[in-house]
Short mmCIF file of C-alpha atoms in Angstrom, two decimals:
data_model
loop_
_atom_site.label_atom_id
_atom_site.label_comp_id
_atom_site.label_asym_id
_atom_site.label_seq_id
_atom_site.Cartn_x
_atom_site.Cartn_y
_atom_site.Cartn_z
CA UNK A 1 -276.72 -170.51 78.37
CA UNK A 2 -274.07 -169.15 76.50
CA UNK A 3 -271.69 -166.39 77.75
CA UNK A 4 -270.02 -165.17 75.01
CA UNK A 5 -272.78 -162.30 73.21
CA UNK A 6 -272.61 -160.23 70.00
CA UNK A 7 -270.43 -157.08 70.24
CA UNK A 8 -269.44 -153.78 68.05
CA UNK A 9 -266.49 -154.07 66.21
CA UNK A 10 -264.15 -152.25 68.29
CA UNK A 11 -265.05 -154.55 71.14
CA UNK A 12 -264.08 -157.56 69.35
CA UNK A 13 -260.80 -155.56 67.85
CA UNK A 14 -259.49 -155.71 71.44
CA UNK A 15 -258.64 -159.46 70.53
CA UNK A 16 -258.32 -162.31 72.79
CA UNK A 17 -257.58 -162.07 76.45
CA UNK A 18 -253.21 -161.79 76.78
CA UNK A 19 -251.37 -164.89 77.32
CA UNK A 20 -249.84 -163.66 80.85
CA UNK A 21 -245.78 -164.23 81.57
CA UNK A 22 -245.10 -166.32 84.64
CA UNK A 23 -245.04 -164.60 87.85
CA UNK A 24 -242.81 -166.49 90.02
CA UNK A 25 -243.08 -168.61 92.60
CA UNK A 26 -246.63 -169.53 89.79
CA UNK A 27 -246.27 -170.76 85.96
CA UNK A 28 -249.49 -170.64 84.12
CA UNK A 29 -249.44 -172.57 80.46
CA UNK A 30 -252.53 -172.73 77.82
CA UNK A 31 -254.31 -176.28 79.16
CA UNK A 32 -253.98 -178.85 76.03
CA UNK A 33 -257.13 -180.32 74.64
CA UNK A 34 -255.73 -183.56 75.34
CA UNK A 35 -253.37 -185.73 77.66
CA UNK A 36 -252.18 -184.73 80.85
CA UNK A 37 -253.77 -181.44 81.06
CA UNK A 38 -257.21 -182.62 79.62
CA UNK A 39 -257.14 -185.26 82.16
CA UNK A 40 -256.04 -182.89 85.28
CA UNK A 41 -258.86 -180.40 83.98
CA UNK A 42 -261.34 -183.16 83.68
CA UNK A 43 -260.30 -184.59 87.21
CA UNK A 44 -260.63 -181.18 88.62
CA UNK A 45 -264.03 -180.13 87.48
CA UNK A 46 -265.91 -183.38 88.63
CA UNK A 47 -264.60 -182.61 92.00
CA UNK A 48 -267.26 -181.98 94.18
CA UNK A 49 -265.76 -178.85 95.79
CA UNK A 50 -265.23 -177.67 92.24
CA UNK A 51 -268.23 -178.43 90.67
CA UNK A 52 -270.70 -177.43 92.97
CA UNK A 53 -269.80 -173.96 91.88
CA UNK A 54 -268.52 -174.26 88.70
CA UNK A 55 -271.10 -176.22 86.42
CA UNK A 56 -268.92 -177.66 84.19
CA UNK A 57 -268.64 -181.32 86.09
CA UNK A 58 -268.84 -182.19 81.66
CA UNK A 59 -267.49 -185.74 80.02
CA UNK A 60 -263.56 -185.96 79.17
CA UNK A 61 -265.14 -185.65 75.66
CA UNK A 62 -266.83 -182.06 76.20
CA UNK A 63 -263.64 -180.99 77.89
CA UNK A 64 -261.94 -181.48 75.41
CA UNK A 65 -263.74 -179.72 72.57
CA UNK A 66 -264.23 -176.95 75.28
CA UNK A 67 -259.96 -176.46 75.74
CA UNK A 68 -259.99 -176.42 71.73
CA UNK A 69 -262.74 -173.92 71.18
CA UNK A 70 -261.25 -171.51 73.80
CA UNK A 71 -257.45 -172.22 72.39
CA UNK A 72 -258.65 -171.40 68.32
CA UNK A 73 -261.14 -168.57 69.75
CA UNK A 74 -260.79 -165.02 70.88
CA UNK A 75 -263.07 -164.53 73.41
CA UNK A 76 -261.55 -166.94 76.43
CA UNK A 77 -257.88 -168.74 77.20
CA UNK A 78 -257.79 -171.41 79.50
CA UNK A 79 -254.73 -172.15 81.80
CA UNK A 80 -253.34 -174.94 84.36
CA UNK A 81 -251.83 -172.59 87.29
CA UNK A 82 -248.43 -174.63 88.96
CA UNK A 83 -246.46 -173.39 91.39
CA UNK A 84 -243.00 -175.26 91.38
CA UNK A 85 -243.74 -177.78 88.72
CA UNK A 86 -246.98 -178.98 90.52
CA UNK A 87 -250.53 -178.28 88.97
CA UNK A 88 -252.62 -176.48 91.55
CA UNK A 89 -255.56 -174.64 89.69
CA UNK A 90 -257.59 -173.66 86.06
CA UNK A 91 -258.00 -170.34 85.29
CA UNK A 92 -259.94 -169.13 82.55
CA UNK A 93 -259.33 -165.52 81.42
CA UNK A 94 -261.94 -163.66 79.06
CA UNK A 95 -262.64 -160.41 77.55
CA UNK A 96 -265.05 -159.43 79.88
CA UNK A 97 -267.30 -156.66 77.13
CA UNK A 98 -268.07 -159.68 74.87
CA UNK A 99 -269.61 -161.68 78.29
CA UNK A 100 -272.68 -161.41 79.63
CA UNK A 101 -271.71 -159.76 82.45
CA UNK A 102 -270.74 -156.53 80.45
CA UNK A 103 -274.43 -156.00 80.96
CA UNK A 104 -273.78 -155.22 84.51
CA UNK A 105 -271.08 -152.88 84.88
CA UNK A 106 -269.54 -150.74 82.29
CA UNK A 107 -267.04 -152.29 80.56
CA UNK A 108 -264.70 -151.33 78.03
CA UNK A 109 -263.29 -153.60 75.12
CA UNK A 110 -259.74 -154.99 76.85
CA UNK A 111 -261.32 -155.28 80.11
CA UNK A 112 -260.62 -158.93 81.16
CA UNK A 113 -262.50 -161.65 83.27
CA UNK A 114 -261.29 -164.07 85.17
CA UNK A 115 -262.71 -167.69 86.48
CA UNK A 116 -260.65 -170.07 88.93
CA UNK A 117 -260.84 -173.19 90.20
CA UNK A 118 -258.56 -174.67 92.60
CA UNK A 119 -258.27 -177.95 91.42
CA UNK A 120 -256.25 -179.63 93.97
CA UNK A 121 -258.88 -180.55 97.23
CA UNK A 122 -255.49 -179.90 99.71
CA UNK A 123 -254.91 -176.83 98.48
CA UNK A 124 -257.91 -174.98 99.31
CA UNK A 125 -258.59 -172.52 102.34
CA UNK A 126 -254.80 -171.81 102.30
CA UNK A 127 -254.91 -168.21 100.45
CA UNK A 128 -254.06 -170.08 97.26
CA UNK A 129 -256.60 -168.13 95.31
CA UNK A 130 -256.06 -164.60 96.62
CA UNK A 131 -252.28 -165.49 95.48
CA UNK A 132 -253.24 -165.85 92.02
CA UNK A 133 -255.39 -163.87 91.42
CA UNK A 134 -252.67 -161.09 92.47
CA UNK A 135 -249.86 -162.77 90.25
CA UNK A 136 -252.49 -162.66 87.26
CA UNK A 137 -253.14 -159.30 87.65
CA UNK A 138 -250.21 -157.98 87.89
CA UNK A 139 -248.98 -160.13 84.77
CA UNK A 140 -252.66 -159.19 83.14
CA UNK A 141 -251.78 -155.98 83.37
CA UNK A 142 -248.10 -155.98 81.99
CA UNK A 143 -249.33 -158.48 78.90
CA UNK A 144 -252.15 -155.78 78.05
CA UNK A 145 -251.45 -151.86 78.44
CA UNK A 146 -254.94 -151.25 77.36
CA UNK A 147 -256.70 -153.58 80.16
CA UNK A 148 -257.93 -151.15 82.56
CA UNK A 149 -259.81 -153.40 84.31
CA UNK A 150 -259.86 -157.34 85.64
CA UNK A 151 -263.27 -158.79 86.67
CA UNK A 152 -264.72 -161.42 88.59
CA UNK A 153 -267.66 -162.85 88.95
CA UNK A 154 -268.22 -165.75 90.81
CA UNK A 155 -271.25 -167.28 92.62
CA UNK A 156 -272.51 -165.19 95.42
CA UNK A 157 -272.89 -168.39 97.13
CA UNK A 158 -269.18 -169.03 96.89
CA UNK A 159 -267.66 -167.56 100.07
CA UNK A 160 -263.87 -168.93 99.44
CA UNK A 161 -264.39 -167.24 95.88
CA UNK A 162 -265.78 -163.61 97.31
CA UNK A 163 -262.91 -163.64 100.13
CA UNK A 164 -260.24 -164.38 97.67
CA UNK A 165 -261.44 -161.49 95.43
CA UNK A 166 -261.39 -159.26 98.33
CA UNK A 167 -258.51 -160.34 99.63
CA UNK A 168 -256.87 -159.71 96.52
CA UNK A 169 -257.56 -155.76 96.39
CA UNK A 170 -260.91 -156.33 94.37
CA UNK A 171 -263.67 -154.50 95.02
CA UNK A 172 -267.58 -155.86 95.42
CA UNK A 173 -269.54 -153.56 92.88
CA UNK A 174 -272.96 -155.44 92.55
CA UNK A 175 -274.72 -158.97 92.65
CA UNK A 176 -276.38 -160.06 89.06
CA UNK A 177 -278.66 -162.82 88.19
CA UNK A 178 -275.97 -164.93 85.49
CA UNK A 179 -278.17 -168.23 85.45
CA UNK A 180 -277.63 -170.97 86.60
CA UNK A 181 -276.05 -168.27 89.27
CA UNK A 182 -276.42 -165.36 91.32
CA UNK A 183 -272.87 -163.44 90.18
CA UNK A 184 -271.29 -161.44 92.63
CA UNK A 185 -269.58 -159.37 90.65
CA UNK A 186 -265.96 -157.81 91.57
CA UNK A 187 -263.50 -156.04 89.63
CA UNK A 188 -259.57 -154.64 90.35
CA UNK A 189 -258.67 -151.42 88.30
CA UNK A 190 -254.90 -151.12 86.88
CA UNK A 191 -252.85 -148.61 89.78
#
């Protein structure tokens, strides 16, 4: 089903999500629809520790209209997360009042989601993801003065997911049915 749902107009003047600055020791840069970063995305979501919870174990092809819609778009922005010139993860950051999960929580037009994978299988269980999700936040915030709020939502199923939001300094506010998924849904307010 889709995410992405009709919205007033002063929802969808909030733009697309920021394009964060680099928080050090992490780079994050827009994933390209093709070559190397179409590949590594591709490679990472047919992973099985990926797509069990992710759902988006798609063709090369798909991918690569998906990296294209969400670059020319303004709802979502895709990113390949490295940490000293080595790609580690995918994040995908959205405006969280144009998702479907805006029905859940009250949301307000620069609010922004925010899905990760950790691409690289040696990588996970290390406190990888509670690290970026802190850098993005903080650089989320900076980017957008008007974000008050970052979300996540990931399968309630997904311990590694729920620890690393908690871990992180997000708080648990409910549990939604998002098919194909139960959502537990988290969010981090600006200090």
């Amino acid at each position: 089903p889709a995410r992405e749902f009709a919205v007033d107009a002063d929802v969808l003047a909030a733009g697309p999500p920021p394009v964060p600055e680099a928080v050090p020791p992490y780079a994050a840069r827009l994933a390209r629809p093709h070559g190397a970063d179409l590949e590594t995305v591709h490679t990472w979501m047919n992973l099985p520790h990926v797509a069990a919870f992710y759902d988006q174990a798609w063709s090369r092809r798909r991918w690569a209209e998906e990296l294209a819609a969400q670059r020319a778009g303004t709802f979502s922005r895709p990113f390949i997360v490295s940490r000293d010139g080595a790609d580690l993860a995918y994040v995908e950051l959205y405006r969280a009042a144009r998702d479907v999960i805006a029905r859940h929580y009250e949301s307000e037009p620069h609010d922004v989601g925010f899905h990760i994978a950790i691409g690289e299988p040696g990588e996970t269980g290390r406190g990888l993801g509670k690290q970026i999700l802190d850098a993005f936040a903080a650089a989320v915030f900076a980017a957008d003065p008007r974000c008050r709020r970052i979300l996540m939502e990931p399968d309630a199923d997904n311990s590694a997911a729920c620890r690393a939001a908690r871990k992180a300094g997000l708080t648990s506010l409910s549990e939604a049915e998002r098919p194909p998924k139960r959502a537990a849904l988290f969010d981090r307010a600006r200090e």
